[in-house]
Short mmCIF file of C-alpha atoms in Angstrom, two decimals:
data_model
loop_
_atom_site.label_atom_id
_atom_site.label_comp_id
_atom_site.label_asym_id
_atom_site.label_seq_id
_atom_site.Cartn_x
_atom_site.Cartn_y
_atom_site.Cartn_z
CA LEU A 88 -41.54 23.90 97.32
CA GLY A 89 -38.53 24.45 99.57
CA ARG A 90 -35.61 26.85 99.93
CA ASP A 91 -32.28 27.32 101.62
CA THR A 92 -31.41 30.01 104.17
CA ARG A 93 -30.53 33.00 101.94
CA HIS A 94 -32.65 36.02 102.74
CA SER A 95 -33.74 36.35 99.10
CA GLY A 96 -35.22 32.86 99.30
CA ASP A 97 -38.40 33.91 101.06
CA MET A 98 -39.18 36.49 98.38
CA LEU A 99 -38.48 34.13 95.49
CA GLN A 100 -40.32 31.25 97.11
CA HIS A 101 -43.47 33.32 97.51
CA ALA A 102 -43.13 34.72 93.99
CA PHE A 103 -42.83 31.25 92.53
CA ALA A 104 -45.76 30.01 94.60
CA ALA A 105 -47.90 32.92 93.42
CA GLY A 106 -47.05 32.25 89.78
CA ALA A 107 -47.71 28.54 90.09
CA MET A 108 -51.05 29.08 91.83
CA ALA A 109 -52.03 31.62 89.18
CA ARG A 110 -51.66 28.82 86.62
CA GLY A 111 -53.79 26.42 88.64
CA ALA A 112 -51.15 24.47 90.57
CA ASP A 113 -51.52 23.59 94.24
CA VAL A 114 -48.33 24.43 96.13
CA VAL A 115 -47.13 22.59 99.22
CA ASP A 116 -44.71 24.87 101.07
CA ALA A 117 -42.06 22.85 102.92
CA GLY A 118 -40.10 25.90 104.14
CA VAL A 119 -36.35 25.70 104.68
CA LEU A 120 -35.18 22.21 103.75
CA PRO A 121 -32.17 20.64 102.04
CA THR A 122 -32.54 20.15 98.30
CA PRO A 123 -32.52 16.34 98.64
CA ALA A 124 -35.26 16.54 101.28
CA VAL A 125 -37.52 18.28 98.75
CA ALA A 126 -36.64 15.65 96.14
CA PHE A 127 -37.48 12.95 98.70
CA LEU A 128 -40.82 14.59 99.53
CA VAL A 129 -41.84 14.75 95.87
CA ARG A 130 -41.76 10.98 95.84
CA HIS A 131 -42.99 10.59 99.43
CA VAL A 132 -46.21 12.58 98.96
CA GLY A 133 -46.72 11.76 95.27
CA ALA A 134 -46.32 15.33 94.01
CA ASP A 135 -46.12 16.12 90.30
CA GLY A 136 -42.85 17.98 90.79
CA GLY A 137 -40.63 19.86 93.18
CA VAL A 138 -38.95 23.24 93.33
CA VAL A 139 -36.01 24.40 95.45
CA VAL A 140 -35.06 28.06 95.67
CA SER A 141 -31.30 27.85 96.16
CA ALA A 142 -27.93 28.71 94.66
CA SER A 143 -26.31 25.68 96.30
CA HIS A 144 -22.66 26.40 97.19
CA ASN A 145 -22.63 29.87 95.60
CA PRO A 146 -22.33 33.10 97.66
CA PHE A 147 -25.47 34.33 99.41
CA GLU A 148 -26.00 37.15 96.88
CA ASP A 149 -26.79 34.54 94.24
CA ASN A 150 -30.01 32.58 94.09
CA GLY A 151 -31.74 30.29 91.66
CA ILE A 152 -34.45 27.71 91.13
CA LYS A 153 -33.94 23.95 90.92
CA LEU A 154 -36.70 21.90 89.34
CA PHE A 155 -37.56 18.26 89.97
CA GLY A 156 -39.95 16.09 88.04
CA PRO A 157 -42.21 13.28 89.27
CA GLY A 158 -40.23 10.85 91.41
CA GLY A 159 -37.82 13.55 92.58
CA ALA A 160 -35.29 13.44 89.74
CA LYS A 161 -33.89 16.63 88.21
CA LEU A 162 -35.25 17.63 84.82
CA ALA A 163 -33.34 16.67 81.70
CA ASP A 164 -31.46 19.34 79.74
CA ALA A 165 -34.15 19.45 77.05
CA GLU A 166 -36.88 19.95 79.65
CA GLU A 167 -34.98 22.77 81.33
CA ALA A 168 -34.37 24.39 77.96
CA ASP A 169 -38.11 24.21 77.29
CA VAL A 170 -38.84 25.95 80.60
CA GLU A 171 -36.34 28.70 79.78
CA GLN A 172 -37.83 29.14 76.31
CA ARG A 173 -41.31 29.50 77.80
CA LEU A 174 -40.02 32.14 80.21
CA ARG A 175 -38.37 34.11 77.40
CA GLY A 176 -41.55 33.79 75.38
CA GLY A 177 -43.71 35.35 78.09
CA GLY A 178 -45.30 32.21 79.52
CA PRO A 179 -47.82 29.68 78.24
CA ASP A 180 -50.55 30.64 75.84
CA GLY A 181 -54.20 30.62 76.78
CA ASP A 182 -56.31 32.23 79.47
CA ALA A 183 -55.12 32.01 83.06
CA PRO A 184 -57.36 30.17 85.54
CA THR A 185 -59.76 32.28 87.58
CA GLY A 186 -62.10 31.75 90.49
CA ALA A 187 -62.06 28.24 91.93
CA ALA A 188 -59.62 27.07 89.26
CA ILE A 189 -56.60 28.86 90.73
CA GLY A 190 -54.23 26.87 92.89
CA ARG A 191 -54.03 26.77 96.65
CA ARG A 192 -51.14 26.86 99.06
CA SER A 193 -50.64 24.54 102.02
CA ALA A 194 -47.76 24.03 104.43
CA LEU A 195 -45.90 20.82 105.15
CA ALA A 196 -43.55 20.03 108.01
CA GLY A 197 -41.18 18.00 105.87
CA ALA A 198 -38.36 17.15 108.29
CA ASP A 199 -39.86 14.17 110.12
CA PRO A 200 -40.35 11.78 107.17
CA TYR A 201 -37.03 12.88 105.71
CA LEU A 202 -35.20 12.21 108.97
CA ALA A 203 -36.86 8.80 109.20
CA PHE A 204 -35.59 8.07 105.69
CA LEU A 205 -32.04 9.06 106.69
CA TRP A 206 -32.11 6.92 109.83
CA SER A 207 -33.22 3.92 107.77
CA HIS A 208 -29.94 4.18 105.82
CA ALA A 209 -27.65 5.08 108.72
CA PRO A 210 -25.27 3.03 110.86
CA TYR A 211 -25.29 3.08 114.65
CA LEU A 212 -22.26 5.23 115.47
CA ASP A 213 -21.86 3.95 119.02
CA GLY A 214 -20.44 7.11 120.55
CA ALA A 215 -18.23 8.13 117.64
CA ARG A 216 -17.13 11.75 117.90
CA VAL A 217 -18.44 13.63 114.87
CA VAL A 218 -18.29 17.33 113.98
CA VAL A 219 -20.54 18.64 111.21
CA ASP A 220 -20.20 21.94 109.35
CA ALA A 221 -23.68 22.88 108.13
CA ALA A 222 -22.50 25.90 106.06
CA HIS A 223 -25.20 28.02 107.76
CA GLY A 224 -27.43 26.36 105.21
CA ALA A 225 -30.63 24.44 104.74
CA ALA A 226 -29.59 21.47 106.90
CA SER A 227 -28.62 23.56 109.92
CA ALA A 228 -31.64 22.46 111.96
CA LEU A 229 -31.45 18.82 110.86
CA VAL A 230 -27.85 17.92 111.61
CA ARG A 231 -28.29 17.40 115.34
CA PRO A 232 -31.34 15.10 115.21
CA ALA A 233 -29.90 13.23 112.22
CA PHE A 234 -26.65 12.29 113.96
CA GLU A 235 -27.56 12.16 117.64
CA ARG A 236 -30.38 9.68 117.05
CA ILE A 237 -27.82 7.17 115.72
CA GLY A 238 -25.42 7.47 118.64
CA ALA A 239 -22.95 10.15 117.60
CA ARG A 240 -21.31 12.46 120.09
CA LEU A 241 -21.88 15.53 117.98
CA GLU A 242 -20.52 19.02 117.65
CA THR A 243 -21.85 21.42 115.02
CA LEU A 244 -20.11 24.25 113.23
CA HIS A 245 -21.70 27.04 111.20
CA ALA A 246 -25.28 26.04 111.97
CA ASP A 247 -26.69 29.51 112.76
CA PRO A 248 -28.01 30.96 109.49
CA ASP A 249 -28.86 34.65 109.39
CA GLY A 250 -29.75 34.91 105.71
CA VAL A 251 -26.39 36.27 104.56
CA ASN A 252 -23.78 33.94 106.07
CA ILE A 253 -24.58 30.84 104.02
CA ASN A 254 -21.38 29.29 102.55
CA VAL A 255 -19.23 32.17 103.86
CA ALA A 256 -15.81 30.67 104.66
CA CYS A 257 -17.47 27.41 105.64
CA GLY A 258 -19.09 24.27 104.30
CA SER A 259 -17.88 21.85 101.64
CA THR A 260 -16.19 24.54 99.54
CA HIS A 261 -14.22 25.87 102.55
CA PRO A 262 -13.43 22.91 104.81
CA GLU A 263 -10.42 24.54 106.47
CA ALA A 264 -12.19 25.38 109.75
CA LEU A 265 -13.65 21.89 109.93
CA ARG A 266 -10.24 20.29 109.37
CA GLN A 267 -8.73 22.42 112.14
CA ARG A 268 -11.53 21.47 114.54
CA VAL A 269 -11.20 17.75 113.76
CA LEU A 270 -7.48 17.84 114.52
CA GLU A 271 -7.70 20.09 117.57
CA GLY A 272 -10.66 18.26 119.08
CA GLY A 273 -9.55 14.72 118.28
CA PHE A 274 -12.76 13.93 116.42
CA ASP A 275 -13.23 10.65 114.57
CA VAL A 276 -14.63 12.35 111.49
CA GLY A 277 -15.81 15.70 110.19
CA VAL A 278 -18.62 16.30 107.70
CA ALA A 279 -18.91 19.48 105.61
CA LEU A 280 -22.19 20.14 103.78
CA ASP A 281 -22.88 22.85 101.23
CA GLY A 282 -25.63 25.46 101.47
CA ASP A 283 -28.46 23.27 100.20
CA ALA A 284 -26.94 20.05 101.59
CA ASP A 285 -26.93 18.04 98.38
CA ARG A 286 -23.22 17.29 98.72
CA ALA A 287 -20.76 16.44 101.47
CA ILE A 288 -17.00 16.44 101.92
CA LEU A 289 -15.59 14.54 104.90
CA ILE A 290 -12.41 14.95 106.94
CA ASP A 291 -10.77 11.89 108.45
CA GLY A 292 -9.10 11.76 111.86
CA LYS A 293 -5.75 12.73 110.32
CA GLY A 294 -7.19 15.83 108.72
CA ARG A 295 -7.31 14.48 105.16
CA THR A 296 -10.11 15.39 102.77
CA VAL A 297 -12.42 12.52 101.87
CA THR A 298 -13.75 13.48 98.44
CA GLY A 299 -16.62 12.10 96.45
CA ASP A 300 -14.08 9.91 94.65
CA HIS A 301 -13.11 8.31 97.95
CA VAL A 302 -16.77 7.78 98.79
CA LEU A 303 -17.32 5.98 95.48
CA ALA A 304 -14.27 3.80 96.02
CA ILE A 305 -15.05 2.80 99.60
CA VAL A 306 -18.78 2.25 99.14
CA ALA A 307 -18.30 0.33 95.88
CA ARG A 308 -15.76 -2.02 97.44
CA VAL A 309 -17.82 -2.66 100.57
CA ARG A 310 -21.12 -3.13 98.73
CA GLY A 311 -19.63 -5.11 95.87
CA ASP A 312 -20.50 -2.75 93.01
CA ARG A 313 -18.63 -3.76 89.85
CA GLU A 314 -19.28 -0.52 87.96
CA VAL A 315 -19.58 3.10 89.07
CA VAL A 316 -20.00 6.42 87.28
CA GLY A 317 -17.64 9.35 87.78
CA THR A 318 -16.96 12.48 85.75
CA VAL A 319 -14.07 13.90 83.76
CA MET A 320 -12.95 15.43 87.09
CA SER A 321 -12.73 12.09 88.93
CA ASN A 322 -9.21 11.27 90.07
CA LEU A 323 -7.15 9.01 87.82
CA GLY A 324 -5.44 7.41 90.80
CA VAL A 325 -8.78 6.35 92.27
CA GLU A 326 -9.97 5.07 88.89
CA ARG A 327 -6.87 2.90 88.50
CA TRP A 328 -7.13 1.63 92.09
CA LEU A 329 -10.70 0.55 91.42
CA ALA A 330 -9.77 -1.05 88.10
CA GLU A 331 -7.10 -3.14 89.83
CA ARG A 332 -9.90 -4.52 92.02
CA GLY A 333 -12.28 -5.27 89.19
CA VAL A 334 -14.40 -2.13 89.43
CA THR A 335 -14.95 -0.12 86.24
CA MET A 336 -15.43 3.65 86.39
CA HIS A 337 -17.43 5.18 83.56
CA ARG A 338 -16.94 8.93 83.06
CA THR A 339 -19.41 11.67 82.09
CA GLN A 340 -19.17 15.40 81.72
CA VAL A 341 -19.35 17.45 84.92
CA GLY A 342 -22.82 17.63 86.46
CA ASP A 343 -24.85 15.33 88.67
CA ARG A 344 -27.63 15.09 86.07
CA TYR A 345 -25.17 13.54 83.61
CA VAL A 346 -24.00 11.12 86.26
CA ARG A 347 -27.62 10.17 86.88
CA ASP A 348 -28.33 9.75 83.17
CA ALA A 349 -25.36 7.38 82.86
CA LEU A 350 -26.43 5.40 85.92
CA VAL A 351 -29.94 4.97 84.54
CA ALA A 352 -28.71 4.09 81.05
CA ARG A 353 -26.36 1.42 82.44
CA ASP A 354 -28.74 0.22 85.16
CA LEU A 355 -26.20 1.10 87.88
CA ARG A 356 -26.75 2.55 91.34
CA LEU A 357 -23.58 4.38 92.47
CA GLY A 358 -21.97 7.46 90.94
CA GLY A 359 -20.80 10.93 91.78
CA GLU A 360 -18.37 13.81 91.57
CA PRO A 361 -15.21 14.66 93.53
CA SER A 362 -17.06 17.68 94.98
CA GLY A 363 -19.02 15.28 97.17
CA HIS A 364 -22.16 15.17 95.05
CA VAL A 365 -22.80 11.42 95.22
CA LEU A 366 -25.82 9.56 93.88
CA MET A 367 -27.05 6.27 95.32
CA LEU A 368 -30.06 5.57 93.15
CA ASP A 369 -31.06 2.52 95.16
CA ALA A 370 -31.78 4.91 98.04
CA ALA A 371 -32.56 8.38 96.63
CA PRO A 372 -33.29 10.05 93.28
CA THR A 373 -30.69 12.80 93.70
CA GLY A 374 -27.49 13.65 95.52
CA ASP A 375 -27.84 14.04 99.29
CA GLY A 376 -25.01 15.22 101.53
CA LEU A 377 -26.43 13.79 104.73
CA LEU A 378 -27.21 10.45 103.09
CA THR A 379 -23.73 10.36 101.52
CA SER A 380 -21.98 10.90 104.84
CA LEU A 381 -24.15 8.35 106.65
CA GLN A 382 -23.73 5.73 103.94
CA LEU A 383 -19.97 6.22 103.91
CA LEU A 384 -19.80 5.79 107.68
CA ALA A 385 -21.99 2.70 107.38
CA ALA A 386 -19.64 1.23 104.76
CA VAL A 387 -16.58 1.97 106.88
CA ARG A 388 -18.12 0.28 109.92
CA ALA A 389 -19.23 -2.72 107.86
CA SER A 390 -15.70 -3.12 106.45
CA GLY A 391 -14.07 -3.46 109.86
CA ARG A 392 -11.40 -0.96 108.77
CA SER A 393 -11.02 2.61 109.92
CA LEU A 394 -11.62 5.52 107.57
CA GLU A 395 -7.94 6.38 108.01
CA ALA A 396 -6.95 2.90 106.81
CA TRP A 397 -9.09 3.32 103.69
CA MET A 398 -7.52 6.70 103.00
CA ASP A 399 -4.04 5.21 103.40
CA ALA A 400 -4.90 2.53 100.83
CA ILE A 401 -6.56 4.63 98.11
CA PRO A 402 -4.05 6.63 96.03
CA THR A 403 -4.90 9.99 94.53
CA TYR A 404 -2.89 11.78 91.89
CA PRO A 405 -2.08 15.47 92.45
CA GLN A 406 -4.78 17.55 90.81
CA THR A 407 -5.21 21.27 90.55
CA LEU A 408 -7.92 23.57 89.19
CA ARG A 409 -7.62 27.04 87.71
CA SER A 410 -10.65 29.27 87.12
CA VAL A 411 -9.98 32.01 84.56
CA ASP A 412 -12.36 34.95 84.18
CA VAL A 413 -13.40 35.48 80.55
CA PRO A 414 -16.10 37.51 78.75
CA ALA A 415 -19.39 35.68 79.26
CA GLY A 416 -20.23 35.55 75.57
CA ARG A 417 -16.84 34.10 74.60
CA LYS A 418 -16.52 31.10 76.89
CA ALA A 419 -17.09 28.49 74.21
CA ALA A 420 -15.01 30.31 71.58
CA LEU A 421 -12.03 30.79 73.91
CA ALA A 422 -12.10 27.13 74.90
CA GLU A 423 -11.54 26.33 71.20
CA ALA A 424 -9.06 29.12 70.44
CA ALA A 425 -5.93 27.89 68.66
CA GLU A 426 -3.52 29.19 71.30
CA VAL A 427 -5.54 27.57 74.08
CA ARG A 428 -5.89 24.22 72.30
CA ALA A 429 -2.12 24.24 71.62
CA ALA A 430 -1.38 24.81 75.33
CA VAL A 431 -3.71 21.95 76.25
CA ALA A 432 -2.05 19.67 73.68
CA ASP A 433 1.43 20.55 75.01
CA ALA A 434 0.33 19.77 78.58
CA GLU A 435 -1.20 16.46 77.53
CA ALA A 436 1.96 15.47 75.67
CA THR A 437 4.07 16.27 78.74
CA LEU A 438 1.84 14.22 81.04
CA GLY A 439 1.53 11.23 78.71
CA THR A 440 -0.57 8.35 80.03
CA ASP A 441 0.00 9.32 83.65
CA GLY A 442 -2.08 12.48 83.61
CA ARG A 443 -5.01 14.36 82.16
CA VAL A 444 -6.07 17.88 81.20
CA ASN A 445 -9.70 18.98 81.24
CA LEU A 446 -10.82 22.38 79.97
CA ARG A 447 -14.46 23.34 80.32
CA PRO A 448 -16.64 26.46 80.53
CA SER A 449 -18.25 27.05 83.91
CA GLY A 450 -21.96 26.34 83.88
CA THR A 451 -22.78 29.23 86.24
CA GLU A 452 -20.02 31.85 85.89
CA ALA A 453 -18.12 33.74 83.19
CA ARG A 454 -15.07 31.52 83.61
CA LEU A 455 -13.13 28.75 81.97
CA ARG A 456 -11.98 26.00 84.32
CA VAL A 457 -8.72 24.16 83.78
CA MET A 458 -8.05 20.88 85.59
CA VAL A 459 -4.64 19.26 85.35
CA GLU A 460 -3.78 15.94 86.98
CA GLY A 461 -0.62 13.87 87.05
CA ARG A 462 1.90 12.09 89.23
CA ASP A 463 4.16 15.10 89.93
CA ASP A 464 2.61 17.95 91.93
CA ALA A 465 4.98 20.69 90.76
CA GLN A 466 4.55 19.68 87.12
CA VAL A 467 0.76 19.64 87.48
CA HIS A 468 0.70 23.21 88.82
CA ALA A 469 3.12 24.48 86.19
CA LEU A 470 1.09 23.01 83.35
CA ALA A 471 -2.17 24.38 84.78
CA ASP A 472 -0.62 27.84 84.95
CA ALA A 473 0.55 27.55 81.34
CA VAL A 474 -2.93 26.70 80.08
CA ALA A 475 -4.51 29.44 82.23
CA ASP A 476 -2.03 31.99 80.85
CA ALA A 477 -2.91 30.94 77.30
CA ILE A 478 -6.59 31.55 78.05
CA ARG A 479 -5.84 35.01 79.44
CA ARG A 480 -3.83 35.94 76.35
CA ALA A 481 -6.56 34.71 74.05
CA ALA A 482 -9.20 36.59 76.07
CA ALA A 483 -7.16 39.82 75.85
CA ALA A 484 -6.98 39.59 72.06
CA PRO A 485 -9.78 41.31 70.09
CA ALA A 486 -12.67 39.03 69.28
CA LEU A 487 -12.83 38.09 65.60
#
């Protein structure tokens, strides 16, 4: 049982522990740790499951609970739905354990075995200048030992959590400060984690954003993977670049669990999302921002080419995202509204084979998200605005 640095985490962690012990479970408290560290420890210590109290990249006011099954993999949709149904139904039937049958709590210093795992998959950086933005999150205390042990000349940003500053204008969702520091300081690379450190976005020496799509492309080419798994958000330019080199990208809906399901079903090892949530199932059961950044740097060094040279070579099509606030209970209906579907169809017809439109309800917020991608940046933005405006008009109309 671990958590990130939000000040509500301590309360929720203890509440969850109390509930689990009341049902007879023994709880091993790992304290503040990245989500992937907890997933690693599930497998490392042979636990029956894992729990992380975290809202990932969301603002500090939010919080939530991530569940992992045996082996450290996230639960399937059906299993999570069963948990939610049990909660709505008031919990399991039967008498609660009493006396010696209740669970016990113990503490575990989880960083050392996790760091050893990271080092086993890391390159020697030989004095490379690296700056890491820890998002004031769960990896804040781990960044320095993780990178300095392998020879990096390290600077850290946003690694002083106070319980309320997690993800605030920093981390993988706000890499602007990191980009500025890379350019001003002449760093070789920058790494931006999110609050629970299960994803990473990198910045190359020219200040360009290295997305999860770039990570897939570079690592696949260096390791020799012939198939990878992306999502409907993965960049079409990267997909075509890979295809020209004999690498097939399979797409899933957005969500790392769906990427993992596709990897397992196809017996593949490498997949991920543009957001930097990358899975390397030959190394870890879930996405891991620190592992992702280390494995990318290892691939770059093994290739004999600079990260900048890779970024020069891999084309990306202009892509933009619009998030439109809608009534929470109407997300699905508005996504299928006639006016909205017509706007999507018009945009797709305009783009032809050189672009894509993706419309999806947010999984965590009362919003519809519109992604438009194509060869012309101005056209992409105009089409995204047109679809977003159609959603707003449909949302303003009375519900039928």
